[in-house]
Short mmCIF file of C-alpha atoms and ligand atoms in Angstrom, two decimals:
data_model
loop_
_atom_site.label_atom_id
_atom_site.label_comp_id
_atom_site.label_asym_id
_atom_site.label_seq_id
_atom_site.Cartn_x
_atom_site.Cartn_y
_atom_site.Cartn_z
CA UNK D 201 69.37 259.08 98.74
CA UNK D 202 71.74 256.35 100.80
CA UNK D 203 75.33 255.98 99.96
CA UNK D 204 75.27 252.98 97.12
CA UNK D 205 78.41 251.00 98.17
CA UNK D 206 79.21 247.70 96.01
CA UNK D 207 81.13 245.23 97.72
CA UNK D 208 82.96 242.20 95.37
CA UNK D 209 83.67 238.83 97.45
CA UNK D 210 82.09 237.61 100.34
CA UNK D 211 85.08 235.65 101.70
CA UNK D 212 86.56 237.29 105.46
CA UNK D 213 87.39 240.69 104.31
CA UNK D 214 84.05 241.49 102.11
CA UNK D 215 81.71 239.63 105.29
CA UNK D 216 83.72 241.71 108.00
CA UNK D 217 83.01 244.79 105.94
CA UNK D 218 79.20 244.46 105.29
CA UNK D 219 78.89 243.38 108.95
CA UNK D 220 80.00 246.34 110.30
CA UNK D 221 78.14 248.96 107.57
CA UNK D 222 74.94 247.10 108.62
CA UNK D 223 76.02 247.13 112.29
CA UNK D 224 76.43 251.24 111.90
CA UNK D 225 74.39 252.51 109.12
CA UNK D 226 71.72 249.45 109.15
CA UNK D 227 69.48 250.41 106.16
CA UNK D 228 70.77 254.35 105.83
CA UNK D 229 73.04 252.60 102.88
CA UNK D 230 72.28 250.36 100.39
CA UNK D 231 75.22 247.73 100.20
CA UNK D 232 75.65 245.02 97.31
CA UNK D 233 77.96 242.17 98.32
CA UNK D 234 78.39 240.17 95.17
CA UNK D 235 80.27 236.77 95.13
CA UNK D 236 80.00 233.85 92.28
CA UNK D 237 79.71 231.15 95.37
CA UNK D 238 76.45 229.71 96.82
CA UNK D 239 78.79 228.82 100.30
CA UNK D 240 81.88 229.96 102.10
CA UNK D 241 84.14 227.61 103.32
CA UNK D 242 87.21 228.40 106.29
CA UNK D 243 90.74 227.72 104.49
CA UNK D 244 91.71 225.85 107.60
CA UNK D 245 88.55 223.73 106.83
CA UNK D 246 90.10 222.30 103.57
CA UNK D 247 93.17 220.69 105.94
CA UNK D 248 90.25 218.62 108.07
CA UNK D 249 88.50 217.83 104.87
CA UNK D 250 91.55 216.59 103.17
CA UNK D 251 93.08 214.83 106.16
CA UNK D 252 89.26 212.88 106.31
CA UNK D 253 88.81 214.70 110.13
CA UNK D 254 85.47 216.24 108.80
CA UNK D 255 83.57 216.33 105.17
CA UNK D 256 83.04 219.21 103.15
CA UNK D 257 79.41 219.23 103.39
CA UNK D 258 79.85 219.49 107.26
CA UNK D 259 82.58 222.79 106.50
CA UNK D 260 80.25 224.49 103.55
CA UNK D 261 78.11 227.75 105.27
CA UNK D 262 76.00 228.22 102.48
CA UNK D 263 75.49 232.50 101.92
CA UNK D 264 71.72 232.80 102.51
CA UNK D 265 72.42 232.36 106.38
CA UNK D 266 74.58 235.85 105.41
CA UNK D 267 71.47 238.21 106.21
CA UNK D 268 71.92 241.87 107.23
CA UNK D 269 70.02 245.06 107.48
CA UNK D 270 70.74 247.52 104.58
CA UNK D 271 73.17 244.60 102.69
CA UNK D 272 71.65 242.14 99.67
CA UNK D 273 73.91 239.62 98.78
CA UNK D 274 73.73 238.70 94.34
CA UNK D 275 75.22 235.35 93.70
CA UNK D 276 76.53 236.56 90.44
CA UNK D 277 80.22 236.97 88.78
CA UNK D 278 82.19 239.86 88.32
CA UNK D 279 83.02 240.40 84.59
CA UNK D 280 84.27 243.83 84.70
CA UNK D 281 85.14 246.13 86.81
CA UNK D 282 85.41 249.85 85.15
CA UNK D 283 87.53 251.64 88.66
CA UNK D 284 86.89 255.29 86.77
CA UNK D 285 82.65 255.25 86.75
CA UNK D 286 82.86 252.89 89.82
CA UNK D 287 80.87 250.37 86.97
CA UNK D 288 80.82 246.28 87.82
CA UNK D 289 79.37 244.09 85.35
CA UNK D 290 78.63 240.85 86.17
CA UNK D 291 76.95 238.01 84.55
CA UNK D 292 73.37 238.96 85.25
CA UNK D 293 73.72 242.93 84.93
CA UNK D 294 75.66 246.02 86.21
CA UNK D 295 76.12 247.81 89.17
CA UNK D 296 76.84 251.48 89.92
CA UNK D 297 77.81 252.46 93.06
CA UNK D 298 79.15 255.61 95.26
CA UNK D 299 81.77 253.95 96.69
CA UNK D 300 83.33 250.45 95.94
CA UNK D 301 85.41 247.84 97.80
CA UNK D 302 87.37 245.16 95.77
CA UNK D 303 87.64 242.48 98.28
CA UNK D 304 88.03 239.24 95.77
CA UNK D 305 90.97 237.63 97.33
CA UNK D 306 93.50 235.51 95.58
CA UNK D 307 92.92 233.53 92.99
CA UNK D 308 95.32 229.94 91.97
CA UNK D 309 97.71 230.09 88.62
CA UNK D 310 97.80 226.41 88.21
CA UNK D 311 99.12 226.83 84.84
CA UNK D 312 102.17 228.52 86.23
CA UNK D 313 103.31 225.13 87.09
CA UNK D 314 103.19 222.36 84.63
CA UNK D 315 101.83 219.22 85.75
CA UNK D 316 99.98 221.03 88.77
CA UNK D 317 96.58 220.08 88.36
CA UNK D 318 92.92 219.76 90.14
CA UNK D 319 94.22 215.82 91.53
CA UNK D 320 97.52 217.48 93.35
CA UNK D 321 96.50 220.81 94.87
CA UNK D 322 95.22 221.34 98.12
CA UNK D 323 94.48 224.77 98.45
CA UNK D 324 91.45 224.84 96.80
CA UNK D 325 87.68 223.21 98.31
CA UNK D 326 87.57 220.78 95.10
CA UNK D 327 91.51 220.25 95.69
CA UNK D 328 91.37 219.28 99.28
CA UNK D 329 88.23 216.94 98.97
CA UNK D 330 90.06 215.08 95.90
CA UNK D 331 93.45 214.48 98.03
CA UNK D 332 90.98 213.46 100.70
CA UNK D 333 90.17 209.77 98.54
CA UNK D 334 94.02 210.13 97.18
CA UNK D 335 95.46 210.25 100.49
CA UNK D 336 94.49 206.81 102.17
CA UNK D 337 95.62 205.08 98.97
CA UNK D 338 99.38 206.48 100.07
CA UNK D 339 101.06 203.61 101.81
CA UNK D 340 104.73 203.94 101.35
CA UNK D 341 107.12 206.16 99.26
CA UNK D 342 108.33 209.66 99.03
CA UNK D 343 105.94 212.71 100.16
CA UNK D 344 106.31 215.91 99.01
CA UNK D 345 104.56 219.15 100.39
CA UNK D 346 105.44 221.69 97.94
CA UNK D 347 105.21 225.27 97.27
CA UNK D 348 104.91 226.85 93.80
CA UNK D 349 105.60 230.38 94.47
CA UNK D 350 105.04 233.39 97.52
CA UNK D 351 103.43 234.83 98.43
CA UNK D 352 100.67 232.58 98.97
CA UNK D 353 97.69 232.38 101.51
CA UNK D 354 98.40 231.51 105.16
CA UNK D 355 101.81 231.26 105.71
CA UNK D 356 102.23 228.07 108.44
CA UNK D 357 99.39 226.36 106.49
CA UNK D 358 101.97 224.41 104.30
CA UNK D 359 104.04 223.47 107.69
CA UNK D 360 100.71 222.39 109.28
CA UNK D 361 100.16 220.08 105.94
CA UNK D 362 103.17 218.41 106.45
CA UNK D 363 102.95 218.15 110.35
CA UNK D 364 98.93 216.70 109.90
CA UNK D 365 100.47 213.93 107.10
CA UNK D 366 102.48 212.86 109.55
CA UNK D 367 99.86 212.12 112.00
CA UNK D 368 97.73 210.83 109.08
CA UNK D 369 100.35 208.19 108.21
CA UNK D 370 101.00 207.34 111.44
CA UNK D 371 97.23 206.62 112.66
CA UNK D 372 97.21 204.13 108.97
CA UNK D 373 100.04 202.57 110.28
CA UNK D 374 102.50 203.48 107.44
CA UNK D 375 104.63 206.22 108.65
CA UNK D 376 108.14 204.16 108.70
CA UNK D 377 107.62 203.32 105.10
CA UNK D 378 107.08 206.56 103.99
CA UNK D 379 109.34 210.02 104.01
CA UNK D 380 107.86 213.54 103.69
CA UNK D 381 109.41 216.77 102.38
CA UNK D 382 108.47 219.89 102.44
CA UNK D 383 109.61 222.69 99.94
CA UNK D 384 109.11 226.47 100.34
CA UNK D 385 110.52 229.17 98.82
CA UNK D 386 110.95 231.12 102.08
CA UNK D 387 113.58 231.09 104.27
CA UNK D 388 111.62 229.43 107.20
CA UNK D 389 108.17 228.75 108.10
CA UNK D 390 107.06 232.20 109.48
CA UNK D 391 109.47 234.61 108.61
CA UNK D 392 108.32 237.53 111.20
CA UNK D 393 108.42 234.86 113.95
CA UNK D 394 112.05 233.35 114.60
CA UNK D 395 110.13 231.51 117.09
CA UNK D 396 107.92 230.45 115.73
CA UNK D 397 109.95 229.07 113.03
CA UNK D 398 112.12 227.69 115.56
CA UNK D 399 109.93 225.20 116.94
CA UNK D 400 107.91 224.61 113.82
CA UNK D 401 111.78 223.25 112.80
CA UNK D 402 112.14 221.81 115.29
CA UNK D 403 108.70 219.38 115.31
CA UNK D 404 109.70 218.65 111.44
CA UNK D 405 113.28 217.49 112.77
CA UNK D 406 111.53 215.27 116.02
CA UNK D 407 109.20 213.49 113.10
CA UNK D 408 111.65 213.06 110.47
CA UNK D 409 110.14 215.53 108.22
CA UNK D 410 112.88 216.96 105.56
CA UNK D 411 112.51 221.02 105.13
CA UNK D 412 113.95 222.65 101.73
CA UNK D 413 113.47 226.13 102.66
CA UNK D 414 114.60 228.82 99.99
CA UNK D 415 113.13 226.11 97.26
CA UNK D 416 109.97 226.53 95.19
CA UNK D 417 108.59 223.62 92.87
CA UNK D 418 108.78 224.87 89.46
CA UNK D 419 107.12 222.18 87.74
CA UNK D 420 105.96 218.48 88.02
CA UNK D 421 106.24 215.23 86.11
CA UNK D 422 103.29 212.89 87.04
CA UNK D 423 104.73 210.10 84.68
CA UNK D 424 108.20 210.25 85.77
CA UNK D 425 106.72 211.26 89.53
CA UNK D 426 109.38 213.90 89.98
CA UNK D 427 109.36 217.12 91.21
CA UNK D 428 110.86 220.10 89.53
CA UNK D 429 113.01 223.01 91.83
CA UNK D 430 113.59 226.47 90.78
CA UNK D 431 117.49 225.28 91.32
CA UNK D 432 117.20 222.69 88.37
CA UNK D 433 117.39 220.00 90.91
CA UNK D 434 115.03 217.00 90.53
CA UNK D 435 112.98 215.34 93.77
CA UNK D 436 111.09 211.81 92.92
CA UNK D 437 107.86 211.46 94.42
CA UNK D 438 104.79 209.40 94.91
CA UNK D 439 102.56 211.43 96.40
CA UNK D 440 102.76 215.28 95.82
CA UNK D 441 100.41 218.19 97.90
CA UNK D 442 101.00 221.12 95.96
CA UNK D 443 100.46 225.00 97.14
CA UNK D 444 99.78 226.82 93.90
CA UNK D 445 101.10 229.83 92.40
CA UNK D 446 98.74 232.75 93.32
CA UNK D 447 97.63 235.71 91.37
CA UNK D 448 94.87 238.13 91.76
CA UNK D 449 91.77 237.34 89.75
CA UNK D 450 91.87 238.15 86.16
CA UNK D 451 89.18 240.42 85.98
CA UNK D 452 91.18 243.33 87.93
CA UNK D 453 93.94 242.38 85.63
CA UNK D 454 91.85 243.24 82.56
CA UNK D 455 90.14 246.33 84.65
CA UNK D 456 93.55 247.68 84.96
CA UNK D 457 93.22 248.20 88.57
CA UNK D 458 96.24 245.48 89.53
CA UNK D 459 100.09 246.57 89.14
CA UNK D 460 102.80 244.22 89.83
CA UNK D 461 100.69 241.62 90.31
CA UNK D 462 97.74 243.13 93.13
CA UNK D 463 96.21 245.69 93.52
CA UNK D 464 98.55 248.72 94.57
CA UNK D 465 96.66 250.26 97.76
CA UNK D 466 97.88 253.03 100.70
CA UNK D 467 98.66 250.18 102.83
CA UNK D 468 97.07 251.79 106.16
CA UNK D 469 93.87 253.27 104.68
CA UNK D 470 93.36 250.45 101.75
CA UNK D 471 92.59 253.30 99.15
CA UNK D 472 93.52 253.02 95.63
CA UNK D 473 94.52 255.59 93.29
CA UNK D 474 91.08 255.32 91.69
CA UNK D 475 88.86 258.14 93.87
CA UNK D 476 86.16 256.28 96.38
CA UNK D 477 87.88 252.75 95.27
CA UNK D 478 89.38 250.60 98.08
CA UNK D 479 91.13 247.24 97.58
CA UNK D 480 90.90 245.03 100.98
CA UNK D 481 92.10 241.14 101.69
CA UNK D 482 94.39 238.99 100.11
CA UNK D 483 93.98 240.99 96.54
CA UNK D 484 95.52 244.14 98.08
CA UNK D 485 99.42 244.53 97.91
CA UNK D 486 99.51 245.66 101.83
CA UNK D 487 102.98 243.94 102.63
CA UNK D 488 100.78 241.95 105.43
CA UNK D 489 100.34 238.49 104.66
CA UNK D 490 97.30 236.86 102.92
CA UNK D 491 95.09 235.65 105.87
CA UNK D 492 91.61 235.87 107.26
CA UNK D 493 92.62 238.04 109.90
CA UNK D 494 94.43 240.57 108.03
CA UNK D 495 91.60 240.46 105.50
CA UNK D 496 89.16 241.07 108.78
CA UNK D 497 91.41 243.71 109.94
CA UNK D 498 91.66 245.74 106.07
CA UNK D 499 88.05 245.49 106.61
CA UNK D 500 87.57 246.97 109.93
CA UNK D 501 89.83 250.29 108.93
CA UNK D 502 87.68 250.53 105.13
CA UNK D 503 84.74 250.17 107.07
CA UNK D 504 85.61 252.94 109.95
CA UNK D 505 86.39 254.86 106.96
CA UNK D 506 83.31 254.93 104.84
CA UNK D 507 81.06 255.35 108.16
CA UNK D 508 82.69 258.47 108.89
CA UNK D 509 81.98 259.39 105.32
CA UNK D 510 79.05 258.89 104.62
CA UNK D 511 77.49 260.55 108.41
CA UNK D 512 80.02 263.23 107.51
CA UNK D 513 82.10 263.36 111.16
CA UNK D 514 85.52 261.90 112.20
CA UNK D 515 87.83 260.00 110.01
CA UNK D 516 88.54 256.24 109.71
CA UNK D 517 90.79 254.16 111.57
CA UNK D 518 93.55 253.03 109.83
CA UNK D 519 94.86 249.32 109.33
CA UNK D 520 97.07 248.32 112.32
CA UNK D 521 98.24 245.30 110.12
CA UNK D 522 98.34 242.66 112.74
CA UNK D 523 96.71 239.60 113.43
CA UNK D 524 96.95 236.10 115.04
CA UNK D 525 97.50 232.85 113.21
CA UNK D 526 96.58 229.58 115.17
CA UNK D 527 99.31 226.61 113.72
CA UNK D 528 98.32 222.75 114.02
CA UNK D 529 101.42 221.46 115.36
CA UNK D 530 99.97 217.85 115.30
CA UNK D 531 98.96 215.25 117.73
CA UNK D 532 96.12 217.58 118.49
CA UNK D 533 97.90 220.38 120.05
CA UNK D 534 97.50 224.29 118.21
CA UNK D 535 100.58 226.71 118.24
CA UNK D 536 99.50 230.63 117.89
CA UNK D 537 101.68 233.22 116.56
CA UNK D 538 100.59 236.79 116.73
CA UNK D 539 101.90 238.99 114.29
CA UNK D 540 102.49 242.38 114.15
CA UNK D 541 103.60 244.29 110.51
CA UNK D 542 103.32 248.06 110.95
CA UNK D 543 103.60 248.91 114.67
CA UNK D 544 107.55 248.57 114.76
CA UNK D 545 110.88 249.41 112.73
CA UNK D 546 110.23 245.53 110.98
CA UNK D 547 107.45 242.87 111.48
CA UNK D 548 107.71 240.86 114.33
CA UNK D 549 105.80 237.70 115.59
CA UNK D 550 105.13 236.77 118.83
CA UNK D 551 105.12 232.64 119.53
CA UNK D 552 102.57 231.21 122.02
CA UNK D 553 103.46 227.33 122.49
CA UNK D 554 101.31 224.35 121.19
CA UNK D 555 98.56 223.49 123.70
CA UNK D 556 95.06 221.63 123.62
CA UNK D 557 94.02 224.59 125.16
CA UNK D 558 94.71 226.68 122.33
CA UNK D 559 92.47 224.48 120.16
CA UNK D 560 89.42 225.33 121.92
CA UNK D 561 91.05 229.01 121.06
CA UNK D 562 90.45 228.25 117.42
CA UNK D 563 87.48 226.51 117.54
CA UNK D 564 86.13 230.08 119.21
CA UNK D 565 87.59 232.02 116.27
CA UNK D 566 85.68 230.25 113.92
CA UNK D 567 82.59 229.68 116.08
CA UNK D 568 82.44 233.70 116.70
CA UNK D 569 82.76 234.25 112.71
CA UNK D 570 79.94 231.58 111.99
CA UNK D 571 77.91 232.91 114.65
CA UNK D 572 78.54 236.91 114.06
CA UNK D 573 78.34 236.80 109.82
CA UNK D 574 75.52 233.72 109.45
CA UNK D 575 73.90 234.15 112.58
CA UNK D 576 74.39 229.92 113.08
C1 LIG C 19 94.83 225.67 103.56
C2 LIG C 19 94.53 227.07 104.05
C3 LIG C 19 94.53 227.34 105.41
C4 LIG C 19 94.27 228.63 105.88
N1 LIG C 19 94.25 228.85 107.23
C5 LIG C 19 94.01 230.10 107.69
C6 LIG C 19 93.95 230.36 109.09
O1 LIG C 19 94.10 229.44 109.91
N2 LIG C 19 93.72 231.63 109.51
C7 LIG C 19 93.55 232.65 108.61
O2 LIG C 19 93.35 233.79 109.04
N3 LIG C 19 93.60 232.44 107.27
C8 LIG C 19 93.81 231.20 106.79
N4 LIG C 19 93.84 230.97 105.44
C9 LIG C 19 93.79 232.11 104.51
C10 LIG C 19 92.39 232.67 104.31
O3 LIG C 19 91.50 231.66 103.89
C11 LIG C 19 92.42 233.78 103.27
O4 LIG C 19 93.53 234.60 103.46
C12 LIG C 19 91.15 234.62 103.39
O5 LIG C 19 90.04 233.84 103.00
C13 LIG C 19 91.25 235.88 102.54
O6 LIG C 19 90.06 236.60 102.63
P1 LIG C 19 89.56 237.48 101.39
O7 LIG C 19 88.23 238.03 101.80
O8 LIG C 19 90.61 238.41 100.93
O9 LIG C 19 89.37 236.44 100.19
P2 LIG C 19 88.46 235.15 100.11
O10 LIG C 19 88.07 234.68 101.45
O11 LIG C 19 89.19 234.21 99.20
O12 LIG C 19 87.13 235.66 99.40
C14 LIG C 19 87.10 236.12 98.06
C15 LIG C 19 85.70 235.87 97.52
O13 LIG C 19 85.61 236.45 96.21
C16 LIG C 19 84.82 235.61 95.41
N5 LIG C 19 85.17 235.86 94.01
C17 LIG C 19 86.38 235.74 93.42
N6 LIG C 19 86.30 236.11 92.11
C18 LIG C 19 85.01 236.44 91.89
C19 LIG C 19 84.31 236.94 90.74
N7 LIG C 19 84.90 237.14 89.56
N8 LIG C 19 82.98 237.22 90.87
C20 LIG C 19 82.35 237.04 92.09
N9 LIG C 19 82.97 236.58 93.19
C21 LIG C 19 84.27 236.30 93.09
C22 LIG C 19 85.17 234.20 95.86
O14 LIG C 19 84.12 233.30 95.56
C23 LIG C 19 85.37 234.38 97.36
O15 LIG C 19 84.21 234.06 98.11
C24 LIG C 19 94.04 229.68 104.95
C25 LIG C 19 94.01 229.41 103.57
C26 LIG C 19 94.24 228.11 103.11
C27 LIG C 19 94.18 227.83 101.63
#
C-alpha cells in the first residue's frame, strides 16, 4: 500500500512540500494537503493591496490551480490533531496517516493587545484590504507603525510599511503634514544584518521617519487615539498600522504538540518528539525567522527526508536555515538581504543595495512560485 502522508496548511511550507513528494514519488504516495482557505495569497501581496498598488482579487490564487500527481487537496479545518495515532479531525471527517507534517503557520493574538482590532491590523488579507479605504482618508497627523510583540512574520516587512507610507503620503500630497513612527520591539530592523539595518536607518532618518526600536505597543486607545508602550509611555496617534501579536494556532495548543509557545522541533531535521511527526514553517520553533523562504527551505529538508523513507535508501537533507528576503526600500527600488542562521558561530546577513533591478528579482520569486505550485 503507498505511504499515507497528511499534510496541514497549504501556505509556502505545506505547497513546497507536496510539490516535491509529487515531483519524486508522483502517485507511489497518497498525500492529503488540507487547508480551511479556498485561495493563497503572498504576505508581500497584502503591502500592494493596502497601499492601493494592486486589489486583492488581482493577489488571491485560488487552490484548485494547486493540482499534483499523487496529492488531493480537502478544503476543510483542522479540529484536532491527536500527534500519538497520527489522527486529524477536521470539520468534515478524519484522517489517518503514516506520516504527518504540521505546516499551519502562525496564527494573530489580536486579543493580546487591547484595542487591536480587524480596522488597525495589517497583517492579515481582511486587515490589509480594510487599511486600504482607511488609508487615503489620512491627511495629516501622527502615524504610527507598530509592533505588538516578536517574533512575528517577515522581519523588514514592518520597515517596508513605514518606508511605502511614506511614498503613499507623498504621491497624495500630504507628507509635510503628517509624521510617522515606527515601534519595534527589536533592537533594529534586521537583527542578523548590521547592514542591512544600517541603511534601512538610514532611509527612515533621510524621510523623517521616527524609529523606537526596543519598544513594543502594548495596547491601544481608539477614543483617546493613543498608543500604549511596554515602557508605560504613551504615543498619540491618528492613524495606527498595527503588527499583531503571533501565536501558533490553537488547535496544536489543545493537541498538546506546542511548548513555549510553537511547536518544539530538531531544528535541522524538523522532527518532533512525536515518532513520524514533523513540524515545518512559521509554526516550528527553528530559531530561523518566520518567512516564506525558510518555510520553503523546512520543506525541502522534510521532504528529502520522507523520500528517502519511504523508497527505503539514503537519508534526508537537513535544513540549511537560510534564505533571502527582498526589502521595499521605497520610491520603487527593492533592497535584498540574504540570511544565513546555522552555517556559522551566529546568524549573519548579507546586504545587497536597493535597485530597480532587484524588483524584477522579486517579481521572479513570486512568478516561479505561481508558476511551479499553480501551474499559472
Ligand atoms: C506583510 C507581510 C509581508 C511578508 N513578506 C514576505 C516576503 O517578502 N518574503 C517571505 O519569504 N515571507 C514574507 N512574509 C512571511 C510569509 O508570508 C510567511 O512566513 C509564510 O507564509 C509562512 O509559511 P507557512 O507555510 O509556515 O504558513 P502560511 O503560509 O501562513 O500557511 C499556513 C496555512 O495553514 C492554513 N491553516 C491554518 N490553520 C488551519 C486550520 N485549523 N485548518 C486548516 N488550515 C489551516 C492557513 O489557511 C494557511 O493557508 C510576509 C508576511 C507578511 C504578513
Amino acid at each position: 500500500m503507498a505511504a499515507r502522508i497528511a499534510v496541514l496548511g497549504a501556505g509556502f511550507a505545506g505547497m513546497e512540500l507536496c510539490t516535491i513528494l509529487s515531483e519524486s514519488l508522483g502517485d507511489k504516495v497518497q498525500v492529503t494537503l488540507i487547508d480551511k482557505s479556498d485561495a493563497f495569497v503572498f504576505g508581500y501581496s497584502k503591502l500592494d493591496v493596502m497601499f492601493g498598488r494592486t486589489t486583492l482579487d488581482a493577489v488571491r490564487i485560488p487552490y484548485r490551480h494547486f493540482v499534483k500527481p499523487g496529492v488531493r487537496l480537502l478544503r476543510e479545518t483542522v479540529t484536532a490533531i491527536d500527534p500519538i495515532t497520527r489522527r486529524v479531525t477536521t470539520d468534515a471527517g478524519v484522517h489517518d496517516c503514516d506520516f504527518l507534517v504540521v505546516a499551519l503557520g502562525a496564527d494573530y493574538d489580536i486579543a493580546a493587545t487591547p484595542g487591536l482590532d480587524g480596522a488597525n491590523e495589517f497583517y492579515s488579507v481582511a486587515g490589509a484590504n480594510r487599511l486600504r479605504e482607511i488609508l487615503p482618508t489620512f491627511s495629516k497627523g501622527r502615524a504610527i507603525v507598530g509592533v505588538c510583540g516578536a517574533p512575528y512574520k517577515c522581519p523588514p516587512a514592518p520597515s517596508e510599511c513605514a518606508l511605502m507610507l511614506h511614498d503613499f503620503l507623498c504621491t497624495t500630497g500630504v507628507r509635510s503634514q503628517c509624521e510617522i513612527t515606527m515601534v519595534l520591539p527589536l533592537p533594529s530592523p534586521v537583527p542578523p544584518s548590521p547592514d542591512t539595518s544600517k541603511a534601512l536607518i538610514s532611509a527612515f532618518a533621510e524621510r523623517g521617519i521616527n524609529f523606537m526600536p526596543n519598544h513594543r505597543v502594548a495596547a491601544v486607545d481608539a477614543v483617546r487615539r493613543v498608543a500604549a508602550l511596554d515602557d508605560g509611555s504613551e504615543l498619540p496617534y491618528d492613524l495606527f498600522l498595527g503588527v499583531p501579536k503571533h501565536r501558533a494556532p490553537a488547535v496544536v495548543e489543545t493537541g498538546g504538540m506546542a511548548e513555549a509557545g510553537w511547536v518544539s522541533v530538531n531544528p535541522r531535521t524538523l522532527e518532533t518528539k512525536f515518532p513520524n511527526v514533523y513540524a515545518i514553517g512559521d509554526i516550528a520553533n527553528t530559531g530561523t525567522p518566520k518567512a516564506g523562504v525558510f518555510a520553503e527551505g523546512a520543506a525541502k529538508a522534510v521532504a528529502t527526508a520522507l523520500v528517502a523513507r519511504i523508497r527505503g535508501e539514503g537519508e534526508g537533507s537537513l535544513y540549511a536555515g537560510a534564505g533571502t528576503c527582498y526589502i521595499e526600500f521605497g520610491a520603487g527600488r527593492i533592497g535584498r538581504v540574504d540570511v544565513d542562521f546555522f552555517s556559522g558561530p551566529k546568524p549573519s546577513g548579507i546586504y545587497h543595495e536597493p535597485s530597480m533591478a532587484l524588483r524584477a528579482d522579486k517579481e521572479m520569486f513570486g512568478a516561479n512560485r505561481r508558476a511551479r505550485w499553480f501551474g499559472l
